[in-house]
Coordinates of C-alpha atoms in Angstrom, one line a residue:
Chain L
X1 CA 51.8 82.2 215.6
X2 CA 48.7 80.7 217.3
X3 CA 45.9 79.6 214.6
X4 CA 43.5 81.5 216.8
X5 CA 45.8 84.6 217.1
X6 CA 46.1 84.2 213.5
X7 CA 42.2 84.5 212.9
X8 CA 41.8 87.0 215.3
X9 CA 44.0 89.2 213.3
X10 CA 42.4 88.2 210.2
X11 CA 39.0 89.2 211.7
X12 CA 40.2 92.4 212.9
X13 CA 41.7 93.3 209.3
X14 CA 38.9 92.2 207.4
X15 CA 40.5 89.4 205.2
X16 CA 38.8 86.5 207.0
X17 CA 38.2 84.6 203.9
X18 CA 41.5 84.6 202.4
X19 CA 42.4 83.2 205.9
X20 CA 40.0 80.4 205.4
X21 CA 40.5 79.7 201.8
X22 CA 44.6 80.8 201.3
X23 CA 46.3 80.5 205.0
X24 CA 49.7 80.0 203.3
X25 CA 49.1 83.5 202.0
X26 CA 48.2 84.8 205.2
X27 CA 50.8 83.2 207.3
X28 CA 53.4 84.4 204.6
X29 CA 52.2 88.4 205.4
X30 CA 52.4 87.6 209.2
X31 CA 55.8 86.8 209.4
X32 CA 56.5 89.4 206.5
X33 CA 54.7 92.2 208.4
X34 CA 56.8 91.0 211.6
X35 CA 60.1 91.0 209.9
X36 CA 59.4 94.3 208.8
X37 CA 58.2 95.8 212.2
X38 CA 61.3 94.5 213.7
X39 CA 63.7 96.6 211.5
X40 CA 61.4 99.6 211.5
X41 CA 64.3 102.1 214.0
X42 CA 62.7 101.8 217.8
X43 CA 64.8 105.4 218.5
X44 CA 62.1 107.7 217.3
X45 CA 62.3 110.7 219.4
X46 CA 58.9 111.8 220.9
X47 CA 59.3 115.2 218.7
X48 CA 60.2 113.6 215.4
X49 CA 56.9 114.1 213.0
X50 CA 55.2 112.2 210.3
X51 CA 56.7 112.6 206.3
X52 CA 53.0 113.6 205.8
X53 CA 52.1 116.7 208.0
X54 CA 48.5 117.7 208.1
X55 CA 48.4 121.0 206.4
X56 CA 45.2 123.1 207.1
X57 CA 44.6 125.9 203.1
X58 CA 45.0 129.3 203.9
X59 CA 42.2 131.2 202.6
X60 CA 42.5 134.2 200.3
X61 CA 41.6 136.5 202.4
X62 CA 44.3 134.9 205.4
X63 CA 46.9 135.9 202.8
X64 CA 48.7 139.2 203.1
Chain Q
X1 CA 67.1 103.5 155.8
X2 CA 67.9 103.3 159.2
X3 CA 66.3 99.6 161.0
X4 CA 63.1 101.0 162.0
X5 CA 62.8 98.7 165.2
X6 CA 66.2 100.3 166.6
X7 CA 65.6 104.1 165.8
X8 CA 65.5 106.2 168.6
X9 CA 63.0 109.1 169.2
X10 CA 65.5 111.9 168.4
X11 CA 66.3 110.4 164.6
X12 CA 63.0 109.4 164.3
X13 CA 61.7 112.9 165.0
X14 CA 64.4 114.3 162.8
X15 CA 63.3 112.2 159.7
X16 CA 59.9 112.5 160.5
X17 CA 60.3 116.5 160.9
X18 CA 62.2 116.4 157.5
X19 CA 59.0 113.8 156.0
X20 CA 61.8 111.6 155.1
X21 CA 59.8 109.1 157.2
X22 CA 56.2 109.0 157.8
X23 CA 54.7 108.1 160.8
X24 CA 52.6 105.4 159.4
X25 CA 55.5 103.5 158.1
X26 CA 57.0 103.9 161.3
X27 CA 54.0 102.1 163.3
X28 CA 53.2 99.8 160.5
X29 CA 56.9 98.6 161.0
X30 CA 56.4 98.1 164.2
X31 CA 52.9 97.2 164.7
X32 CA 54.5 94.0 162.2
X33 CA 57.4 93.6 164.5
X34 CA 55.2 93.1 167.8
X35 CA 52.9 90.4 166.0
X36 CA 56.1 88.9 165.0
X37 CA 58.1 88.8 168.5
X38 CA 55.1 89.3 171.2
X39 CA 54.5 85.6 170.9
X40 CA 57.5 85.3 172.0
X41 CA 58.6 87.7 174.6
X42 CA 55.0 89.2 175.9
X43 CA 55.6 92.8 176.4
X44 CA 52.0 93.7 175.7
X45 CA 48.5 92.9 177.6
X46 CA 47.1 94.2 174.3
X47 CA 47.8 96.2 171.1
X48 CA 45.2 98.8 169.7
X49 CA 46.6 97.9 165.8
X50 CA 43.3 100.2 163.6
X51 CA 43.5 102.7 166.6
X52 CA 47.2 103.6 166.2
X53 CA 47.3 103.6 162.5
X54 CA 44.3 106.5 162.3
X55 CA 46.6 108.5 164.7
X56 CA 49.6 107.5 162.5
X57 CA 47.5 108.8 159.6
X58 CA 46.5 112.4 161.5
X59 CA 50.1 112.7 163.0
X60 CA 50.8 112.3 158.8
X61 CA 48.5 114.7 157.5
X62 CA 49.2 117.3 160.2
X63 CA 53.0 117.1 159.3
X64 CA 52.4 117.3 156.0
X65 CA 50.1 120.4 156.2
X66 CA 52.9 122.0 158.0
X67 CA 51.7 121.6 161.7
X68 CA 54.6 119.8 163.3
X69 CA 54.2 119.5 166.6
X70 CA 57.5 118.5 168.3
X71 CA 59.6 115.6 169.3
X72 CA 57.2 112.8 169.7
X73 CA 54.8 113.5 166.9
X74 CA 54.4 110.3 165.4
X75 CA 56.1 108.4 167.5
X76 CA 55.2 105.1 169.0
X77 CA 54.6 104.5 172.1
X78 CA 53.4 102.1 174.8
X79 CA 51.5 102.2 178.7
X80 CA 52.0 99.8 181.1
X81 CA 48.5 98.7 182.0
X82 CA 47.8 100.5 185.1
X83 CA 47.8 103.8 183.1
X84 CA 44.0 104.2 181.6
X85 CA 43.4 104.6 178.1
X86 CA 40.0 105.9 177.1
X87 CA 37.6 103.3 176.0
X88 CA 40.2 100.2 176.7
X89 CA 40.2 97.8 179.5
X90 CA 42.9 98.7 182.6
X91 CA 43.6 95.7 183.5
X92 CA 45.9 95.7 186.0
X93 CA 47.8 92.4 184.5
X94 CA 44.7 91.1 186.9
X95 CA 41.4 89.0 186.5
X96 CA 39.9 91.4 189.1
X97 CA 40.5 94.0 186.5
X98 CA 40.1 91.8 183.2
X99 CA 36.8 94.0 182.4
X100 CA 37.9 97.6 183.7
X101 CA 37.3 99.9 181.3
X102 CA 38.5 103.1 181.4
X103 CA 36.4 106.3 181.0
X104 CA 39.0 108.5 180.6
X105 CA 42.6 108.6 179.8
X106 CA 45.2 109.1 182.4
X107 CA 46.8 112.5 181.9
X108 CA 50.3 111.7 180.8
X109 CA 48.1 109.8 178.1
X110 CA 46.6 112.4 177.1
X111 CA 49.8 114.4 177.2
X112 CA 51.2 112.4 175.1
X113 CA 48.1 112.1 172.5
X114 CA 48.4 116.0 172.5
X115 CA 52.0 116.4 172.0
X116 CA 51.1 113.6 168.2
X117 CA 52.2 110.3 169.8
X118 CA 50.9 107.4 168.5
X119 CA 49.7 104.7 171.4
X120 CA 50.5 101.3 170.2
X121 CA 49.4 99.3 173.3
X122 CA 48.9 98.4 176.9
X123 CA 51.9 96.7 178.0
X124 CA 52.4 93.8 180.7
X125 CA 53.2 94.1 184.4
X126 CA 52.8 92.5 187.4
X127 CA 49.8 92.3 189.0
X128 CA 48.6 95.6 190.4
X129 CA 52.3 96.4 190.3
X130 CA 53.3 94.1 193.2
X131 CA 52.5 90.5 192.3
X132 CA 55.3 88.8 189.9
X133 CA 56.6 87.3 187.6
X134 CA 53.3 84.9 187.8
X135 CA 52.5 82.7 185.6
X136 CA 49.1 82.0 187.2
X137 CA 47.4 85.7 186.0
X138 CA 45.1 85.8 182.8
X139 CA 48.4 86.7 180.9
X140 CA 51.7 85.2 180.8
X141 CA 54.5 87.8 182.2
X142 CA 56.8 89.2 180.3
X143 CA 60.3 87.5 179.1
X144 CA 63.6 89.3 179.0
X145 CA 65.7 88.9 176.2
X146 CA 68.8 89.7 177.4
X147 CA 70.6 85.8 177.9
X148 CA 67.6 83.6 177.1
X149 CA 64.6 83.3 178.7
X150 CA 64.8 85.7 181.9
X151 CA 63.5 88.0 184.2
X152 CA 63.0 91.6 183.1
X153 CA 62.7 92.8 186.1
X154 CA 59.1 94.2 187.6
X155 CA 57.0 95.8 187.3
X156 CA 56.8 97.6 184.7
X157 CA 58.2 94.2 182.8
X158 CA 56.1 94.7 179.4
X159 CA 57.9 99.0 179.3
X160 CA 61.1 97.3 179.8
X161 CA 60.8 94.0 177.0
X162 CA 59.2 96.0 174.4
X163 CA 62.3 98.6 174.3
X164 CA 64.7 95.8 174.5
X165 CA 63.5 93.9 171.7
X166 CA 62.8 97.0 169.2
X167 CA 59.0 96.7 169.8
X168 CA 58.8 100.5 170.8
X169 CA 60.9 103.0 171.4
X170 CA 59.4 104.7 173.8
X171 CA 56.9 103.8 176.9
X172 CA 55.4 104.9 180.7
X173 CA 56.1 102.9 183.6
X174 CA 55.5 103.2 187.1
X175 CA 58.0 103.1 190.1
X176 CA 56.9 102.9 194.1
X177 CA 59.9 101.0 195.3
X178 CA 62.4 100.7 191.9
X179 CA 59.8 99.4 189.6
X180 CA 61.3 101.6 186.2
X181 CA 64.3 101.1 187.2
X182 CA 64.7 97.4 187.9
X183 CA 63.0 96.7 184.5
X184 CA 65.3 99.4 183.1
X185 CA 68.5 97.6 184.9
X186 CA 67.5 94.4 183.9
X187 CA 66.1 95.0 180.0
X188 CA 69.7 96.7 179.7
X189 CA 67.6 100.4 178.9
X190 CA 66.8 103.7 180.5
X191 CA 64.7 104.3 182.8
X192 CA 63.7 107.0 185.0
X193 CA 61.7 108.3 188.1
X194 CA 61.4 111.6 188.4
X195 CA 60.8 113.9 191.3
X196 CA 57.8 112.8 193.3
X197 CA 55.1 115.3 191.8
X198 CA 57.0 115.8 189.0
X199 CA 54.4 114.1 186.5
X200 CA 50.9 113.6 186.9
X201 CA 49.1 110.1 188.4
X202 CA 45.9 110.7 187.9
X203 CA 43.9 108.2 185.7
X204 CA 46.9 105.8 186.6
X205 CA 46.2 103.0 189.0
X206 CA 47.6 103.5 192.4
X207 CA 50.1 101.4 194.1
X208 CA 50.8 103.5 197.1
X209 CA 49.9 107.1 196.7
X210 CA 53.0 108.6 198.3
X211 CA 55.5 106.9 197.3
X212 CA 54.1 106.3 193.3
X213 CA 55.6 107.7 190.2
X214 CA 55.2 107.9 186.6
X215 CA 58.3 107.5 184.4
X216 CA 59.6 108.0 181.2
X217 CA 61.5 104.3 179.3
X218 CA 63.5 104.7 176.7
X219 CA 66.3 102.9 174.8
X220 CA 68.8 105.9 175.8
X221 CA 69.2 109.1 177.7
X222 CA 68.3 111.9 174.9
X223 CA 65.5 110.0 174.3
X224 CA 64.4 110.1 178.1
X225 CA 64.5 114.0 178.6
X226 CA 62.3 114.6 175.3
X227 CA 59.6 111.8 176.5
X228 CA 60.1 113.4 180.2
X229 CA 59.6 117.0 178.8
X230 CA 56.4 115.9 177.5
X231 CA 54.6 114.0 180.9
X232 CA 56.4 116.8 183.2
X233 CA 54.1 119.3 184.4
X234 CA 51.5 120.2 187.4
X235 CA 48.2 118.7 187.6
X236 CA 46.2 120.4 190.7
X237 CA 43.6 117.7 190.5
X238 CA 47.1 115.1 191.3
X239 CA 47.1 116.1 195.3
X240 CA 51.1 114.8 195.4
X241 CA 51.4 116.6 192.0
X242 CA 53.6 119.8 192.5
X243 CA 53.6 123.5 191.4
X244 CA 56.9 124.0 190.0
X245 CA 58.0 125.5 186.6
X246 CA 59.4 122.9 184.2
X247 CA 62.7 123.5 183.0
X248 CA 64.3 122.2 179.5
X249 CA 65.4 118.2 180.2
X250 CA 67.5 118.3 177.4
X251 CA 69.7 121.5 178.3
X252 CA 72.8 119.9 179.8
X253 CA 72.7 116.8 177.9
X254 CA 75.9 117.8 175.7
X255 CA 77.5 119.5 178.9
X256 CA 79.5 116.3 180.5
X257 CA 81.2 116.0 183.8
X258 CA 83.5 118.0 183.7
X259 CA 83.5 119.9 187.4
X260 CA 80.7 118.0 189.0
X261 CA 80.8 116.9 192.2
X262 CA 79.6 113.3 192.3
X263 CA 78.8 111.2 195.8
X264 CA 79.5 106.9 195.4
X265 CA 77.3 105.7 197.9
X266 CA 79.5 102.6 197.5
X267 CA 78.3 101.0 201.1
X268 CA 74.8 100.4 199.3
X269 CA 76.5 97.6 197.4
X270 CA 79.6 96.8 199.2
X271 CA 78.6 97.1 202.9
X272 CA 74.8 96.8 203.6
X273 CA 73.5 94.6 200.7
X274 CA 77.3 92.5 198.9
X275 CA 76.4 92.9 194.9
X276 CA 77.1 90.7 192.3
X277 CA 81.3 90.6 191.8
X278 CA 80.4 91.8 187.9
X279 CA 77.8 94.7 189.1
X280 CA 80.1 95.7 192.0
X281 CA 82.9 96.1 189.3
X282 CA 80.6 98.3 186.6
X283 CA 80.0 100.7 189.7
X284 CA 83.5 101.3 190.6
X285 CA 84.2 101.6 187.1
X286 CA 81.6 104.0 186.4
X287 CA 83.2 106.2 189.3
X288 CA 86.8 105.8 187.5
X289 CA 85.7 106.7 184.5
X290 CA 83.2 109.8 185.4
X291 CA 86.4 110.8 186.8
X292 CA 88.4 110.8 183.9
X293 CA 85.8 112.7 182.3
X294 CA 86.4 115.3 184.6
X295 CA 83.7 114.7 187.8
X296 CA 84.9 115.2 191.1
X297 CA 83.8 111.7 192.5
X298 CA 83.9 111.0 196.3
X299 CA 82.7 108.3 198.4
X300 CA 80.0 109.5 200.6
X301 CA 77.6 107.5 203.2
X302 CA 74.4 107.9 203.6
X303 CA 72.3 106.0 206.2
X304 CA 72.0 102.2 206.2
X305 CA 70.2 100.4 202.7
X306 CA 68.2 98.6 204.9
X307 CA 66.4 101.4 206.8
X308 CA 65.1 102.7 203.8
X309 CA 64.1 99.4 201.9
X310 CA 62.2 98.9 205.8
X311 CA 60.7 102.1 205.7
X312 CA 59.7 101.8 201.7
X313 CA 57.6 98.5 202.9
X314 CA 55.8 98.9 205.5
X315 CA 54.2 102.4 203.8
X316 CA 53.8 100.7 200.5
X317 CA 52.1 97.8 202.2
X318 CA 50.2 100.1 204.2
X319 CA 48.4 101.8 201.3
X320 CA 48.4 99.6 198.7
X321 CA 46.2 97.3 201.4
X322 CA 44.4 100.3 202.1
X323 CA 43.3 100.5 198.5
X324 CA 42.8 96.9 197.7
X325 CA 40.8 95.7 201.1
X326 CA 37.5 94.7 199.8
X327 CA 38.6 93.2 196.4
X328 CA 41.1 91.3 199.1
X329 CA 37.6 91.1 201.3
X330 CA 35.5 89.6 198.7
X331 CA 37.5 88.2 195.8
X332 CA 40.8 86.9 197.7
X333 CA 41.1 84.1 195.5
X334 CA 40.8 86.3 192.1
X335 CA 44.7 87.2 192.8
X336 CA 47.4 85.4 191.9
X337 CA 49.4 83.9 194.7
X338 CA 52.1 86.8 194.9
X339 CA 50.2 89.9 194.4
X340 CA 48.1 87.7 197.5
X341 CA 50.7 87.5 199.8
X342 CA 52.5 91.0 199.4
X343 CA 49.4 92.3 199.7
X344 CA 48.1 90.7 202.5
X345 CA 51.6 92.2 204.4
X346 CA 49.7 95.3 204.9
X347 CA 46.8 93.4 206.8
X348 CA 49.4 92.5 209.3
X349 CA 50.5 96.3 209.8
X350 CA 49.6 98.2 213.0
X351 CA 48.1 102.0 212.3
X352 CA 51.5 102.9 215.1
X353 CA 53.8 100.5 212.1
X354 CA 52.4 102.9 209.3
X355 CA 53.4 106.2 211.0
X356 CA 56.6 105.1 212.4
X357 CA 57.7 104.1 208.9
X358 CA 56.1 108.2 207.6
X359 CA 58.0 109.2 210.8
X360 CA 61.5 107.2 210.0
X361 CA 60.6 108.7 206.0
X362 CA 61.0 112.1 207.7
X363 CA 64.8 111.3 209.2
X364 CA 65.9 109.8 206.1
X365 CA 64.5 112.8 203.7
X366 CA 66.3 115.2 205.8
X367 CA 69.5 113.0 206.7
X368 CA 69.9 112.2 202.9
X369 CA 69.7 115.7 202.1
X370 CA 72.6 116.8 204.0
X371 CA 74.4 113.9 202.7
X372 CA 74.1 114.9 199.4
X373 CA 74.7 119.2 200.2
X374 CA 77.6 120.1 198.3
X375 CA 77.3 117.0 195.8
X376 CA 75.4 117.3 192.5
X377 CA 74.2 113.8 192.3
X378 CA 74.4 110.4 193.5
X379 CA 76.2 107.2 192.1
X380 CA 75.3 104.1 193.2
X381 CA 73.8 100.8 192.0
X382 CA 70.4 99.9 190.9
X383 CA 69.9 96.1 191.0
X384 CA 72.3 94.3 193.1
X385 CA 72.4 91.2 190.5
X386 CA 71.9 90.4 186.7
X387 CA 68.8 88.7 185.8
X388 CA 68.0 85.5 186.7
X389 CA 65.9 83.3 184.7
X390 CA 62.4 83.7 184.7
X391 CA 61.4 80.2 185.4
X392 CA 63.5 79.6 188.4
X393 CA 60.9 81.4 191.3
X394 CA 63.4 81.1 194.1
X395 CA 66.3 83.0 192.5
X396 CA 63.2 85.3 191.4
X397 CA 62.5 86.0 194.7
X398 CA 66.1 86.0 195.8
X399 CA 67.3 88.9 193.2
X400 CA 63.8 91.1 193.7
X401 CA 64.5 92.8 196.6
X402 CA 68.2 92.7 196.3
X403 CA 68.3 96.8 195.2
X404 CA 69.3 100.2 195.7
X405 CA 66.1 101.8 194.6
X406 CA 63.9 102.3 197.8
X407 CA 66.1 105.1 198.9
X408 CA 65.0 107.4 196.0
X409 CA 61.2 106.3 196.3
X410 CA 61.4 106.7 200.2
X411 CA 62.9 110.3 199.4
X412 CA 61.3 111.4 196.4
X413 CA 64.3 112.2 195.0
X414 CA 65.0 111.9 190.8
X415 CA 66.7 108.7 189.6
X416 CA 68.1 106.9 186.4
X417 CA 69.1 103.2 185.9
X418 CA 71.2 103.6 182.8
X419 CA 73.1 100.4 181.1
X420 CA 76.5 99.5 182.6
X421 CA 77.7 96.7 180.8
X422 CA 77.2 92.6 180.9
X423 CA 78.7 90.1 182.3
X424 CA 80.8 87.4 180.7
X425 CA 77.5 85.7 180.5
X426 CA 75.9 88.7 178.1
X427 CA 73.7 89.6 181.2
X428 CA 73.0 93.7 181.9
X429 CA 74.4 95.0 184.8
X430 CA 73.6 98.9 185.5
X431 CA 74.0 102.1 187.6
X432 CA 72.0 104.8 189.2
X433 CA 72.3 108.3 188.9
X434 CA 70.2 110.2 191.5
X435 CA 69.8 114.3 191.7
X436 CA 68.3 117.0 194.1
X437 CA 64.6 117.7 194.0
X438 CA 63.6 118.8 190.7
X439 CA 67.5 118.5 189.0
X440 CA 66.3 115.9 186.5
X441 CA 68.4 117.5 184.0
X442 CA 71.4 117.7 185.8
X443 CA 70.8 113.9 186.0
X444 CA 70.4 113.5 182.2
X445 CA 73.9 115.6 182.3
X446 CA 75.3 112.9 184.4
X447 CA 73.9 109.1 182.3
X448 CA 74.4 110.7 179.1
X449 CA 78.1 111.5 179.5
X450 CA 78.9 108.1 181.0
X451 CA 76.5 106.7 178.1
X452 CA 78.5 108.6 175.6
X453 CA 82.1 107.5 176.7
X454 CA 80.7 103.4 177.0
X455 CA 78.6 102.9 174.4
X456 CA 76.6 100.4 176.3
X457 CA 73.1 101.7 174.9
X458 CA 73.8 100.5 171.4
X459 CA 74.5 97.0 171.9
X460 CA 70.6 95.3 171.5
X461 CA 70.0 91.5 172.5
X462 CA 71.7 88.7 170.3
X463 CA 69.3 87.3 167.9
X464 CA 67.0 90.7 167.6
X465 CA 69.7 92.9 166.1

């Protein structure tokens, strides 16, 4: 990846300093976080939902 | 008497029940032991020596004024330091936490302190849970004793030494993607994750809120249900922590396998990851001999290893970078250099990467579910390999993630690393035993039959016997 790529990302996710003082870290969780995002299934079907649904509490008084 | 280092919670209870033994003898014995061999091997962050004698003392004067209060009254035990004692540092194994006291105790610690058990210690991890074996934290990490000098597996390391080398004989780790079990696999012990909400996580640092656990260590499988029976239970102020009764742990233990239906997921370990020829042989050995005690044991597939280790990763790096941003903002340098860069995954993660993975967790709940309908448990490997030594990083990092442990994290679903054996070497080599939702004692059914017809759990490292 592009040094400048690389910072811009950095930037964006806040960790700007442990690009400038540990880039081996950084470059390491890169090419990690690519590796991983490459085996993540790409057949996801439009209706398939999150593990974690938003539920909204019934109230007491919603309960029969 | 009985070698106090090597007596497991059942005798111990027993003798202590019967005031044959006395809990401060017990915790004096040991409490000598650890200044003896933690030198040495480094199971604990630190040990609380005045503080557990004065509960040794009332666990003594309650028993002897005839108010015995079960199982684990008097009995020793330790937490991995992510789990907060009141009034002691949490460290984290981590200078960002080397001054973190806690306020409160977590509640399995006070669960414990209320059912008489007497807290030796904060034992070793790796940093945060994520980051080791490092040798550049505040501590050193802990050292296996099984063949030398190796790794014990992570991350709860110090749960997993301590038991192996007769230091405790009970203690709480944590697992988000094997991390009880692979100490538990490697240490040659027992080791369990229960169902996800089974036990309480408040006052224990997270990791990744939906995929942590807290889990009962122990030297064998009795022992397990009576230290599960005491963390198991619903805490509404624990948002994954579940309503659901809580049934007795211990009441299949003598049942054995006779007529249960058994799954070998054997393309875990021969197929999608190739385990060690020695681990690979303990498995289908396991399967043989669950079978001749009477299991119905079938080969069953579910989907691939991979697709759940993937889908384990990217939510665990998700939230545990979620939770750790602006120490990793401010005070990147304060890590050490592994906790750094598995942390720093989650940085690299898209919002779309996250919920993909959540999404691709919801396929695999409900495709392993229907694998398992009609099955009573799971058999499959834990760790893939025998433990390397600690010193030598790259097979370190070459054995970690070789596992079958994800699955059950990913799914939520209860699982045991039991002891399987050794190599020619005298390594451990294990198995897994995984159960439906909330069938933790049909799981205990499982290890301790195949425990009782090997043997393996007596055998303790050469040179601590």
């Amino acid at each position: 990846m592009e040094q400048d790529e690389a910072a811009r990302r950095a930037k964006s996710a806040g960790v700007t300093r442990l690009l400038e003082e540990h880039p081996q870290s950084w470059q390491f969780a890169i090419k990690s976080a690519a590796a991983l995002v490459r085996a993540l299934p790409t057949d996801l079907a439009p209706a398939e939902e999150s593990a974690h649904t938003f539920h909204v509490e019934a109230r007491p008084e919603d309960k029969r | 008497m009985t070698d106090l280092a090597w007596l497991s919670i059942a005798d111990a209870a027993k003798l202590i029940e019967s005031r044959k033994l006395s809990p401060v003898e017990l915790t004096d014995a040991l409490l000598a032991r650890i200044d003896r061999l933690d030198p040495t091997w480094h199971a604990f962050i630190r040990v609380v020596h005045e503080r557990a004698r004065t509960q040794a003392k009332v666990a003594e004067a309650e028993i002897s004024g005839g108010q015995y209060r079960g199982a684990m009254h008097g009995i020793p035990v330790g937490l991995k330091d992510i789990i907060d004692l009141a009034g002691y540092p949490t460290t984290c194994h981590s200078k960002i936490y080397v001054d973190h006291t806690a306020a409160a105790s977590a509640v399995v610690t006070t669960r414990l302190e209320a059912a008489g058990a007497v807290i030796i210690g904060k034992l070793s991890t790796h940093e945060f849970a994520i980051g080791g074996p490092s040798f550049d934290l505040p501590w050193p990490p802990a050292v296996n004793p099984w063949g030398g000098r190796n790794f014990p597996g992570g991350s709860s390391s110090g749960s997993g030494v301590a038991l192996a080398t007769g230091m405790l004989p009970a203690a709480l780790g944590t697992d988000t993607g094997g991390s009880v079990r692979n100490p538990a696999s490697m240490c040659s012990i027992v080791g369990l994750k229960p169902t996800y909400g089974r036990v309480s996580r408040r006052g224990v640092f997270p990791l990744a809120f939906s995929l942590d656990h807290v889990g009962p260590m122990t030297r064998d499988v009795t022992d397990n249900a009576l230290l599960l029976q005491i963390l198991a239970g619903h805490d509404p102020l624990d948002p994954g922590s579940a309503d659901v009764p809580v049934p007795d742990f211990s009441a299949e233990l003598d049942k054995g396998a006779k007529g249960l239906r058994i799954g070998l997921v054997r393309h875990f370990y021969d197929g999608d990851e190739t385990a060690h020829p020695e681990q690979i042989k303990a498995a289908d050995g396991a399967a043989d001999l669950l079978r001749e005690l009477g299991a119905d044991v079938r080969e069953i597939r579910l989907a691939p290893l991979q697709e759940y280790s993937v889908c384990n990763r990217v939510i665990l790096a998700s939230e545990a970078f979620s939770i750790h941003r602006r120490h990793f903002a401010e005070r990147p340098g304060d890590y050490g250099a592994l906790a750094r860069e598995r942390l720093a995954i989650g940085a690299a993660l898209s919002a779309a990467d996250y919920v993909d993975a959540l999404r691709v967790r919801a396929r695999l709940v409900a495709q392993t579910r229907a694998a398992m309908d009609g099955f009573d448990a799971i058999l499959t490997v834990s760790s893939m390999d025998p433990p390397p030594p600690i010193d030598d990083a790259e097979a370190c990092a070459r054995v970690y993630p070789r596992q079958a442990r994800q699955p059950f994290n990913v799914t939520g679903l209860p699982a045991i690393a039991i002891p399987a054996g050794f190599t020619p070497d005298g390594l451990p080599l294990s198995i897994q035993i995984v159960g439906h939702a909330w069938q933790e004692a049909r799981v205990y059914r499982i290890a301790r039959a195949y425990e009782q017809a090997t043997g393996w759990y007596k055998r303790h490292p050469p040179g601590l016997e």
